[in-house]
Amino acid sequence: HTKSRGGNAYHFFNESMNRNAVRRLHVESQLRHALKHNYLQVHYQAKVSLKDHRYVGLEALVRLDIPGAEVISPAEFIPLAEETGLIIDVGERVLRQTCRDMRNWIAADQVTGRVAVNLSARQFLQPDLTQRIKTILAEEGLPPHYLELEITEGVVMENPERAIQIMSELHQTGIHLALDDFGTGYSSLAYLKRFPIQTLKIDKAFIDDIHSAERDRNMVASIVGMAHNLGLSVVAEGVVDYQQAQILAGLNCEYAQGYLYAQPLSGEKFLEHISTPLQAPKSYLLN
Ligand code: C2E
Ligand code: MG
Ligand code: MG
Ligand code: MG
């Protein structure tokens, strides 16, 4: 009896390992295929001001959309791109496309504020990162102050001293820096005050239950207070309803992103979306 159960468990383990490996190979080959045929796209999600309900900026989010194939989410292919080293190529293409789009939109007065691009660990640790980014900005004609780079708390805390050096170099070019997914890693306050960053992005996990969970509300209040004491602005991620937006505004959080305002959209749809001014419901404005 025991023996057969052990046998099944072993068999199951092998099967799932195998499925996992097959899936990874599939995703990797799709990614290589997309890089070769230029199927990577950049979508943009609007960032809004909670104070006056205006669009104030945007975040670039990569999409792997191969004609006729299932869509693979960045949550799945970015870690794999990171492991295989393909992230360097992916990252440069995203940055280049983003700078090109942003330059055109700024020139045509279609967009205000900054565009944020996510940087992964491997990109962040490239020895010539700043030079590569400066080259792309120059080639695409986008002044550095229109660009913001989002780096996760986890990545900078892996080697905080090195991270401070890299971030300082980037910041000296005029690029803005944001700490992404804040609250999910382990930042030490001692480092936080030394990071040359301008913005904290509070992870969606703290926003999800902000109306019902007092603990989450208190956490967000503390993070906002601390950020402001350090001279940083705060963005709440994953805002999906006006109740959350109202609570966040009450806690003095100045910016938000989330499906309530806009999904990540293709460049064309993004422009169309933000051409209609945001309207908050009366109840929100009255409170
Ligand atoms: P992130 O940078 O924290 O981006 C926020 C993620 O939350 C995005 O998922 C966005 O589509 C999603 N999101 C935004 N608002 C809402 C909401 O109201 N509800 C929910 N449920 N989700 C919301 P996405 O686009 O799938 O990207 C996932 C992660 O993949 C990103 O997290 C980022 O870490 C990474 N990523 C995406 N694009 C790039 C890229 O170009 N380069 C690098 N290195 N990483 C990227
Ligand atoms: Mg981000
Ligand atoms: Mg995030
Ligand atoms: Mg994230």
mmCIF file of C-alpha atoms and ligand atoms in Angstrom:
data_model
loop_
_atom_site.group_PDB
_atom_site.id
_atom_site.type_symbol
_atom_site.label_atom_id
_atom_site.label_comp_id
_atom_site.label_asym_id
_atom_site.label_seq_id
_atom_site.Cartn_x
_atom_site.Cartn_y
_atom_site.Cartn_z
ATOM 1 C CA HIS A 1 0.000 0.000 0.000
ATOM 2 C CA THR A 2 2.623 2.491 1.150
ATOM 3 C CA LYS A 3 4.818 1.478 -1.694
ATOM 4 C CA SER A 4 2.202 2.213 -4.330
ATOM 5 C CA ARG A 5 1.452 5.622 -2.798
ATOM 6 C CA GLY A 6 5.156 6.433 -2.853
ATOM 7 C CA GLY A 7 5.301 5.310 -6.427
ATOM 8 C CA ASN A 8 2.429 7.587 -7.376
ATOM 9 C CA ALA A 9 3.933 10.556 -5.593
ATOM 10 C CA TYR A 10 7.206 10.009 -7.396
ATOM 11 C CA HIS A 11 5.423 9.640 -10.695
ATOM 12 C CA PHE A 12 3.371 12.811 -10.043
ATOM 13 C CA PHE A 13 6.473 14.773 -9.103
ATOM 14 C CA ASN A 14 8.141 13.785 -12.346
ATOM 15 C CA GLU A 15 5.096 14.640 -14.396
ATOM 16 C CA SER A 16 4.731 18.110 -12.938
ATOM 17 C CA MET A 17 8.459 18.803 -13.248
ATOM 18 C CA ASN A 18 8.244 17.730 -16.827
ATOM 19 C CA ARG A 19 5.197 19.893 -17.547
ATOM 20 C CA ASN A 20 6.962 22.822 -15.970
ATOM 21 C CA ALA A 21 10.080 22.306 -18.086
ATOM 22 C CA VAL A 22 8.036 21.943 -21.258
ATOM 23 C CA ARG A 23 6.126 25.137 -20.475
ATOM 24 C CA ARG A 24 9.342 27.040 -19.844
ATOM 25 C CA LEU A 25 10.814 25.851 -23.103
ATOM 26 C CA HIS A 26 7.645 26.923 -24.872
ATOM 27 C CA VAL A 27 7.658 30.397 -23.308
ATOM 28 C CA GLU A 28 11.347 30.835 -24.054
ATOM 29 C CA SER A 29 10.889 29.854 -27.686
ATOM 30 C CA GLN A 30 7.886 32.198 -28.005
ATOM 31 C CA LEU A 31 9.975 34.991 -26.542
ATOM 32 C CA ARG A 32 12.845 34.341 -28.971
ATOM 33 C CA HIS A 33 10.350 34.180 -31.810
ATOM 34 C CA ALA A 34 8.821 37.504 -30.730
ATOM 35 C CA LEU A 35 12.232 39.155 -30.501
ATOM 36 C CA LYS A 36 13.175 37.896 -33.946
ATOM 37 C CA HIS A 37 9.941 39.015 -35.624
ATOM 38 C CA ASN A 38 9.306 42.133 -33.592
ATOM 39 C CA TYR A 39 6.176 40.911 -31.860
ATOM 40 C CA LEU A 40 6.945 42.584 -28.550
ATOM 41 C CA GLN A 41 4.631 45.505 -27.924
ATOM 42 C CA VAL A 42 4.566 48.247 -25.360
ATOM 43 C CA HIS A 43 1.299 49.127 -23.667
ATOM 44 C CA TYR A 44 0.782 52.164 -21.461
ATOM 45 C CA GLN A 45 -1.137 52.592 -18.236
ATOM 46 C CA ALA A 46 -2.147 56.082 -17.130
ATOM 47 C CA LYS A 47 -1.144 57.489 -13.769
ATOM 48 C CA VAL A 48 -3.532 60.003 -12.192
ATOM 49 C CA SER A 49 -3.426 62.695 -9.541
ATOM 50 C CA LEU A 50 -5.829 61.912 -6.684
ATOM 51 C CA LYS A 51 -6.012 65.599 -5.764
ATOM 52 C CA ASP A 52 -7.424 66.992 -8.967
ATOM 53 C CA HIS A 53 -8.291 63.910 -11.004
ATOM 54 C CA ARG A 54 -5.996 64.540 -13.892
ATOM 55 C CA TYR A 55 -3.757 62.284 -15.930
ATOM 56 C CA VAL A 56 -0.223 63.037 -14.813
ATOM 57 C CA GLY A 57 1.926 60.378 -16.422
ATOM 58 C CA LEU A 58 2.125 56.810 -17.627
ATOM 59 C CA GLU A 59 3.873 53.463 -17.186
ATOM 60 C CA ALA A 60 5.151 51.321 -20.044
ATOM 61 C CA LEU A 61 4.307 47.615 -19.726
ATOM 62 C CA VAL A 62 5.640 45.079 -22.207
ATOM 63 C CA ARG A 63 3.294 42.703 -24.034
ATOM 64 C CA LEU A 64 4.100 39.454 -25.821
ATOM 65 C CA ASP A 65 1.394 39.139 -28.415
ATOM 66 C CA ILE A 66 2.216 36.718 -31.179
ATOM 67 C CA PRO A 67 -0.436 36.558 -33.911
ATOM 68 C CA GLY A 68 -2.459 33.374 -33.557
ATOM 69 C CA ALA A 69 -0.811 32.342 -30.280
ATOM 70 C CA GLU A 70 -2.108 32.578 -26.720
ATOM 71 C CA VAL A 71 -1.116 35.704 -24.824
ATOM 72 C CA ILE A 72 1.662 35.114 -22.274
ATOM 73 C CA SER A 73 1.728 37.511 -19.332
ATOM 74 C CA PRO A 74 4.843 39.452 -18.277
ATOM 75 C CA ALA A 75 4.501 37.889 -14.830
ATOM 76 C CA GLU A 76 5.445 34.623 -16.571
ATOM 77 C CA PHE A 77 7.878 35.658 -19.306
ATOM 78 C CA ILE A 78 9.810 38.449 -17.544
ATOM 79 C CA PRO A 79 11.315 36.110 -14.892
ATOM 80 C CA LEU A 80 12.224 33.691 -17.679
ATOM 81 C CA ALA A 81 13.734 36.467 -19.778
ATOM 82 C CA GLU A 82 15.700 37.416 -16.683
ATOM 83 C CA GLU A 83 17.078 33.871 -16.209
ATOM 84 C CA THR A 84 17.980 33.385 -19.864
ATOM 85 C CA GLY A 85 19.512 36.825 -20.301
ATOM 86 C CA LEU A 86 16.950 37.738 -22.990
ATOM 87 C CA ILE A 87 15.796 40.542 -20.684
ATOM 88 C CA ILE A 88 18.630 42.765 -21.906
ATOM 89 C CA ASP A 89 17.258 42.666 -25.437
ATOM 90 C CA VAL A 90 13.637 42.919 -24.237
ATOM 91 C CA GLY A 91 14.465 45.842 -21.966
ATOM 92 C CA GLU A 92 16.288 47.823 -24.641
ATOM 93 C CA ARG A 93 13.441 47.408 -27.088
ATOM 94 C CA VAL A 94 10.846 48.468 -24.536
ATOM 95 C CA LEU A 95 12.916 51.493 -23.591
ATOM 96 C CA ARG A 96 13.514 52.487 -27.204
ATOM 97 C CA GLN A 97 9.857 52.146 -28.229
ATOM 98 C CA THR A 98 8.752 54.021 -25.107
ATOM 99 C CA CYS A 99 11.171 56.896 -25.713
ATOM 100 C CA ARG A 100 10.089 57.104 -29.341
ATOM 101 C CA ASP A 101 6.368 57.168 -28.489
ATOM 102 C CA MET A 102 6.851 59.631 -25.655
ATOM 103 C CA ARG A 103 8.936 61.975 -27.789
ATOM 104 C CA ASN A 104 6.212 62.075 -30.430
ATOM 105 C CA TRP A 105 3.426 62.564 -27.889
ATOM 106 C CA ILE A 106 5.277 65.359 -26.092
ATOM 107 C CA ALA A 107 6.027 67.066 -29.417
ATOM 108 C CA ALA A 108 2.323 66.867 -30.342
ATOM 109 C CA ASP A 109 1.223 68.014 -26.866
ATOM 110 C CA GLN A 110 -0.773 64.821 -26.388
ATOM 111 C CA VAL A 111 0.773 63.749 -23.102
ATOM 112 C CA THR A 112 2.103 65.497 -20.004
ATOM 113 C CA GLY A 113 4.312 64.260 -17.199
ATOM 114 C CA ARG A 114 6.800 61.427 -17.260
ATOM 115 C CA VAL A 115 6.799 57.930 -18.669
ATOM 116 C CA ALA A 116 7.934 55.131 -16.351
ATOM 117 C CA VAL A 117 9.800 52.048 -17.553
ATOM 118 C CA ASN A 118 10.418 48.969 -15.395
ATOM 119 C CA LEU A 119 13.986 47.760 -14.926
ATOM 120 C CA SER A 120 14.707 44.168 -13.949
ATOM 121 C CA ALA A 121 17.583 43.009 -11.738
ATOM 122 C CA ARG A 122 19.853 41.952 -14.569
ATOM 123 C CA GLN A 123 19.345 45.222 -16.450
ATOM 124 C CA PHE A 124 19.924 47.229 -13.303
ATOM 125 C CA LEU A 125 23.268 45.493 -12.719
ATOM 126 C CA GLN A 126 24.621 46.005 -16.261
ATOM 127 C CA PRO A 127 27.930 47.830 -15.857
ATOM 128 C CA ASP A 128 27.213 50.272 -18.699
ATOM 129 C CA LEU A 129 23.517 50.786 -17.893
ATOM 130 C CA THR A 130 23.599 54.573 -17.635
ATOM 131 C CA GLN A 131 25.491 54.959 -20.890
ATOM 132 C CA ARG A 132 23.131 52.600 -22.710
ATOM 133 C CA ILE A 133 20.102 54.525 -21.486
ATOM 134 C CA LYS A 134 21.649 57.898 -22.340
ATOM 135 C CA THR A 135 22.390 56.639 -25.847
ATOM 136 C CA ILE A 136 18.802 55.470 -26.379
ATOM 137 C CA LEU A 137 17.389 58.745 -25.027
ATOM 138 C CA ALA A 138 19.664 60.738 -27.336
ATOM 139 C CA GLU A 139 18.951 58.579 -30.385
ATOM 140 C CA GLU A 140 15.200 58.813 -29.834
ATOM 141 C CA GLY A 141 15.319 62.518 -28.966
ATOM 142 C CA LEU A 142 13.708 62.327 -25.523
ATOM 143 C CA PRO A 143 15.113 64.598 -22.791
ATOM 144 C CA PRO A 144 16.003 62.527 -19.676
ATOM 145 C CA HIS A 145 13.606 64.343 -17.341
ATOM 146 C CA TYR A 146 10.646 62.778 -19.185
ATOM 147 C CA LEU A 147 11.850 59.328 -18.155
ATOM 148 C CA GLU A 148 11.303 57.559 -14.862
ATOM 149 C CA LEU A 149 12.758 54.150 -14.057
ATOM 150 C CA GLU A 150 10.934 51.752 -11.727
ATOM 151 C CA ILE A 151 13.132 49.410 -9.737
ATOM 152 C CA THR A 152 11.683 46.954 -7.254
ATOM 153 C CA GLU A 153 12.519 47.109 -3.607
ATOM 154 C CA GLY A 154 13.741 43.516 -3.811
ATOM 155 C CA VAL A 155 16.321 44.336 -6.489
ATOM 156 C CA VAL A 156 17.848 47.339 -4.731
ATOM 157 C CA MET A 157 17.955 45.593 -1.360
ATOM 158 C CA GLU A 158 20.007 42.707 -2.761
ATOM 159 C CA ASN A 159 23.039 44.965 -2.671
ATOM 160 C CA PRO A 160 21.994 48.364 -1.325
ATOM 161 C CA GLU A 161 25.430 50.012 -1.486
ATOM 162 C CA ARG A 162 25.872 49.082 -5.132
ATOM 163 C CA ALA A 163 22.273 50.105 -5.807
ATOM 164 C CA ILE A 164 22.930 53.562 -4.351
ATOM 165 C CA GLN A 165 25.867 54.005 -6.749
ATOM 166 C CA ILE A 166 23.877 52.909 -9.777
ATOM 167 C CA MET A 167 20.851 54.985 -8.819
ATOM 168 C CA SER A 168 22.992 58.080 -8.220
ATOM 169 C CA GLU A 169 24.549 57.738 -11.639
ATOM 170 C CA LEU A 170 21.131 57.388 -13.253
ATOM 171 C CA HIS A 171 19.678 60.271 -11.275
ATOM 172 C CA GLN A 172 22.553 62.570 -12.237
ATOM 173 C CA THR A 173 21.440 62.320 -15.861
ATOM 174 C CA GLY A 174 18.063 63.841 -14.922
ATOM 175 C CA ILE A 175 16.122 60.573 -14.965
ATOM 176 C CA HIS A 176 13.599 60.099 -12.129
ATOM 177 C CA LEU A 177 13.626 56.965 -10.007
ATOM 178 C CA ALA A 178 10.791 55.096 -8.321
ATOM 179 C CA LEU A 179 10.855 52.166 -5.921
ATOM 180 C CA ASP A 180 8.266 49.700 -7.286
ATOM 181 C CA ASP A 181 6.156 47.154 -5.371
ATOM 182 C CA PHE A 182 7.057 48.915 -2.141
ATOM 183 C CA GLY A 183 6.182 46.954 0.983
ATOM 184 C CA THR A 184 6.746 43.509 -0.541
ATOM 185 C CA GLY A 185 10.531 43.505 -0.099
ATOM 186 C CA TYR A 186 12.493 44.346 2.990
ATOM 187 C CA SER A 187 13.709 47.912 2.858
ATOM 188 C CA SER A 188 15.664 49.169 5.776
ATOM 189 C CA LEU A 189 14.766 52.714 6.747
ATOM 190 C CA ALA A 190 18.471 53.518 7.003
ATOM 191 C CA TYR A 191 18.856 52.762 3.311
ATOM 192 C CA LEU A 192 15.599 54.284 2.236
ATOM 193 C CA LYS A 193 16.776 57.737 3.248
ATOM 194 C CA ARG A 194 20.011 57.253 1.295
ATOM 195 C CA PHE A 195 18.397 56.085 -1.945
ATOM 196 C CA PRO A 196 18.378 58.885 -4.531
ATOM 197 C CA ILE A 197 14.753 58.145 -5.444
ATOM 198 C CA GLN A 198 11.810 60.503 -5.914
ATOM 199 C CA THR A 199 8.821 58.189 -5.670
ATOM 200 C CA LEU A 200 7.493 55.174 -3.776
ATOM 201 C CA LYS A 201 4.932 52.945 -5.447
ATOM 202 C CA ILE A 202 2.865 51.148 -2.817
ATOM 203 C CA ASP A 203 2.193 47.569 -3.857
ATOM 204 C CA LYS A 204 -1.329 46.610 -4.838
ATOM 205 C CA ALA A 205 -1.428 44.095 -1.975
ATOM 206 C CA PHE A 206 -1.831 46.985 0.488
ATOM 207 C CA ILE A 207 -4.531 48.658 -1.595
ATOM 208 C CA ASP A 208 -6.783 45.639 -2.305
ATOM 209 C CA ASP A 209 -8.552 45.628 1.083
ATOM 210 C CA ILE A 210 -7.919 49.202 2.115
ATOM 211 C CA HIS A 211 -11.633 49.867 2.702
ATOM 212 C CA SER A 212 -12.213 46.840 4.922
ATOM 213 C CA ALA A 213 -8.848 46.210 6.601
ATOM 214 C CA GLU A 214 -7.834 48.795 9.159
ATOM 215 C CA ARG A 215 -4.340 47.302 9.298
ATOM 216 C CA ASP A 216 -3.771 47.887 5.598
ATOM 217 C CA ARG A 217 -5.118 51.421 5.918
ATOM 218 C CA ASN A 218 -2.732 52.088 8.792
ATOM 219 C CA MET A 219 0.185 50.619 6.844
ATOM 220 C CA VAL A 220 -0.549 52.853 3.882
ATOM 221 C CA ALA A 221 -0.905 55.886 6.165
ATOM 222 C CA SER A 222 2.522 55.128 7.677
ATOM 223 C CA ILE A 223 4.160 54.585 4.308
ATOM 224 C CA VAL A 224 2.731 57.847 2.962
ATOM 225 C CA GLY A 225 3.829 59.767 6.065
ATOM 226 C CA MET A 226 7.319 58.305 5.925
ATOM 227 C CA ALA A 227 7.635 58.965 2.193
ATOM 228 C CA HIS A 228 6.611 62.585 2.633
ATOM 229 C CA ASN A 229 9.085 63.023 5.489
ATOM 230 C CA LEU A 230 11.772 61.812 3.093
ATOM 231 C CA GLY A 231 10.561 64.222 0.401
ATOM 232 C CA LEU A 232 9.183 61.443 -1.802
ATOM 233 C CA SER A 233 5.887 61.316 -3.655
ATOM 234 C CA VAL A 234 3.631 58.273 -3.440
ATOM 235 C CA VAL A 235 1.763 56.256 -6.052
ATOM 236 C CA ALA A 236 -0.843 53.641 -5.066
ATOM 237 C CA GLU A 237 -0.921 50.630 -7.404
ATOM 238 C CA GLY A 238 -3.992 48.604 -8.344
ATOM 239 C CA VAL A 239 -6.786 51.058 -7.506
ATOM 240 C CA VAL A 240 -10.027 49.538 -8.774
ATOM 241 C CA ASP A 241 -12.827 51.585 -7.163
ATOM 242 C CA TYR A 242 -13.636 55.097 -5.969
ATOM 243 C CA GLN A 243 -13.875 54.029 -2.354
ATOM 244 C CA GLN A 244 -10.182 53.114 -2.437
ATOM 245 C CA ALA A 245 -9.332 56.332 -4.272
ATOM 246 C CA GLN A 246 -11.185 58.380 -1.696
ATOM 247 C CA ILE A 247 -9.442 56.701 1.241
ATOM 248 C CA LEU A 248 -6.062 57.157 -0.432
ATOM 249 C CA ALA A 249 -6.742 60.836 -1.102
ATOM 250 C CA GLY A 250 -7.712 61.191 2.576
ATOM 251 C CA LEU A 251 -4.356 59.667 3.528
ATOM 252 C CA ASN A 252 -2.609 62.302 1.359
ATOM 253 C CA CYS A 253 -1.427 59.794 -1.231
ATOM 254 C CA GLU A 254 -0.984 61.977 -4.289
ATOM 255 C CA TYR A 255 -1.051 59.571 -7.231
ATOM 256 C CA ALA A 256 -2.786 56.364 -8.274
ATOM 257 C CA GLN A 257 -2.780 53.758 -11.007
ATOM 258 C CA GLY A 258 -5.307 51.022 -11.568
ATOM 259 C CA TYR A 259 -8.119 49.622 -13.646
ATOM 260 C CA LEU A 260 -10.462 52.255 -12.162
ATOM 261 C CA TYR A 261 -8.723 54.856 -14.308
ATOM 262 C CA ALA A 262 -7.218 52.881 -17.151
ATOM 263 C CA GLN A 263 -5.989 49.436 -18.112
ATOM 264 C CA PRO A 264 -2.650 49.194 -19.877
ATOM 265 C CA LEU A 265 -3.527 50.054 -23.497
ATOM 266 C CA SER A 266 -1.791 50.161 -26.873
ATOM 267 C CA GLY A 267 -0.342 53.595 -27.646
ATOM 268 C CA GLU A 268 -3.220 54.485 -29.925
ATOM 269 C CA LYS A 269 -5.914 53.424 -27.443
ATOM 270 C CA PHE A 270 -4.053 55.072 -24.587
ATOM 271 C CA LEU A 271 -4.119 58.445 -26.375
ATOM 272 C CA GLU A 272 -7.804 57.999 -27.137
ATOM 273 C CA HIS A 273 -8.503 57.091 -23.506
ATOM 274 C CA ILE A 274 -6.746 60.078 -21.969
ATOM 275 C CA SER A 275 -8.297 62.528 -24.439
ATOM 276 C CA THR A 276 -11.476 62.345 -22.334
ATOM 277 C CA PRO A 277 -10.893 64.156 -19.021
ATOM 278 C CA LEU A 278 -11.322 62.027 -15.898
ATOM 279 C CA GLN A 279 -14.573 62.516 -14.044
ATOM 280 C CA ALA A 280 -14.959 61.573 -10.414
ATOM 281 C CA PRO A 281 -18.485 60.800 -9.207
ATOM 282 C CA LYS A 282 -20.177 63.594 -7.223
ATOM 283 C CA SER A 283 -19.983 61.609 -3.996
ATOM 284 C CA TYR A 284 -16.206 61.502 -4.301
ATOM 285 C CA LEU A 285 -15.866 65.237 -4.843
ATOM 286 C CA LEU A 286 -18.252 66.140 -2.017
ATOM 287 C CA ASN A 287 -16.400 64.155 0.633
HETATM 288 P P1 C2E B 1 4.540 46.293 -12.092
HETATM 289 O O1 C2E B 1 5.626 47.109 -12.662
HETATM 290 O O2 C2E B 1 4.311 46.392 -10.631
HETATM 291 O O3 C2E B 1 3.244 46.681 -12.924
HETATM 292 C C1 C2E B 1 1.932 46.651 -12.417
HETATM 293 C C2 C2E B 1 1.165 45.432 -12.886
HETATM 294 O O4 C2E B 1 -0.156 45.468 -12.340
HETATM 295 C C3 C2E B 1 0.967 45.359 -14.392
HETATM 296 O O5 C2E B 1 0.869 44.000 -14.737
HETATM 297 C C4 C2E B 1 -0.397 46.023 -14.574
HETATM 298 O O6 C2E B 1 -1.041 45.635 -15.780
HETATM 299 C C5 C2E B 1 -1.113 45.491 -13.368
HETATM 300 N N1 C2E B 1 -2.205 46.358 -12.924
HETATM 301 C C6 C2E B 1 -2.327 47.693 -13.026
HETATM 302 N N2 C2E B 1 -3.467 48.136 -12.470
HETATM 303 C C7 C2E B 1 -4.104 47.041 -12.000
HETATM 304 C C8 C2E B 1 -5.352 46.832 -11.294
HETATM 305 O O7 C2E B 1 -6.116 47.760 -10.999
HETATM 306 N N3 C2E B 1 -5.653 45.544 -10.943
HETATM 307 C C9 C2E B 1 -4.830 44.492 -11.264
HETATM 308 N N4 C2E B 1 -5.213 43.262 -10.907
HETATM 309 N N5 C2E B 1 -3.655 44.653 -11.915
HETATM 310 C C10 C2E B 1 -3.294 45.910 -12.268
HETATM 311 P P2 C2E B 1 1.650 43.397 -16.008
HETATM 312 O O8 C2E B 1 1.598 44.367 -17.134
HETATM 313 O O9 C2E B 1 1.147 42.016 -16.218
HETATM 314 O O10 C2E B 1 3.161 43.348 -15.511
HETATM 315 C C11 C2E B 1 3.522 42.556 -14.407
HETATM 316 C C12 C2E B 1 4.932 42.865 -13.965
HETATM 317 O O11 C2E B 1 5.853 42.481 -15.004
HETATM 318 C C13 C2E B 1 5.198 44.345 -13.702
HETATM 319 O O12 C2E B 1 4.760 44.724 -12.404
HETATM 320 C C14 C2E B 1 6.702 44.389 -13.859
HETATM 321 O O13 C2E B 1 7.325 43.932 -12.694
HETATM 322 C C15 C2E B 1 6.938 43.375 -14.965
HETATM 323 N N6 C2E B 1 7.054 44.088 -16.256
HETATM 324 C C16 C2E B 1 6.098 44.504 -17.109
HETATM 325 N N7 C2E B 1 6.635 45.138 -18.180
HETATM 326 C C17 C2E B 1 7.978 45.133 -17.980
HETATM 327 C C18 C2E B 1 9.107 45.617 -18.747
HETATM 328 O O14 C2E B 1 8.986 46.247 -19.806
HETATM 329 N N8 C2E B 1 10.363 45.396 -18.215
HETATM 330 C C19 C2E B 1 10.531 44.739 -17.034
HETATM 331 N N9 C2E B 1 11.792 44.561 -16.573
HETATM 332 N N10 C2E B 1 9.505 44.283 -16.286
HETATM 333 C C20 C2E B 1 8.250 44.473 -16.750
HETATM 334 MG MG MG B 2 6.135 49.033 -12.384
HETATM 335 MG MG MG B 3 4.475 47.491 -9.084
HETATM 336 MG MG MG B 4 4.799 44.156 -9.731
#
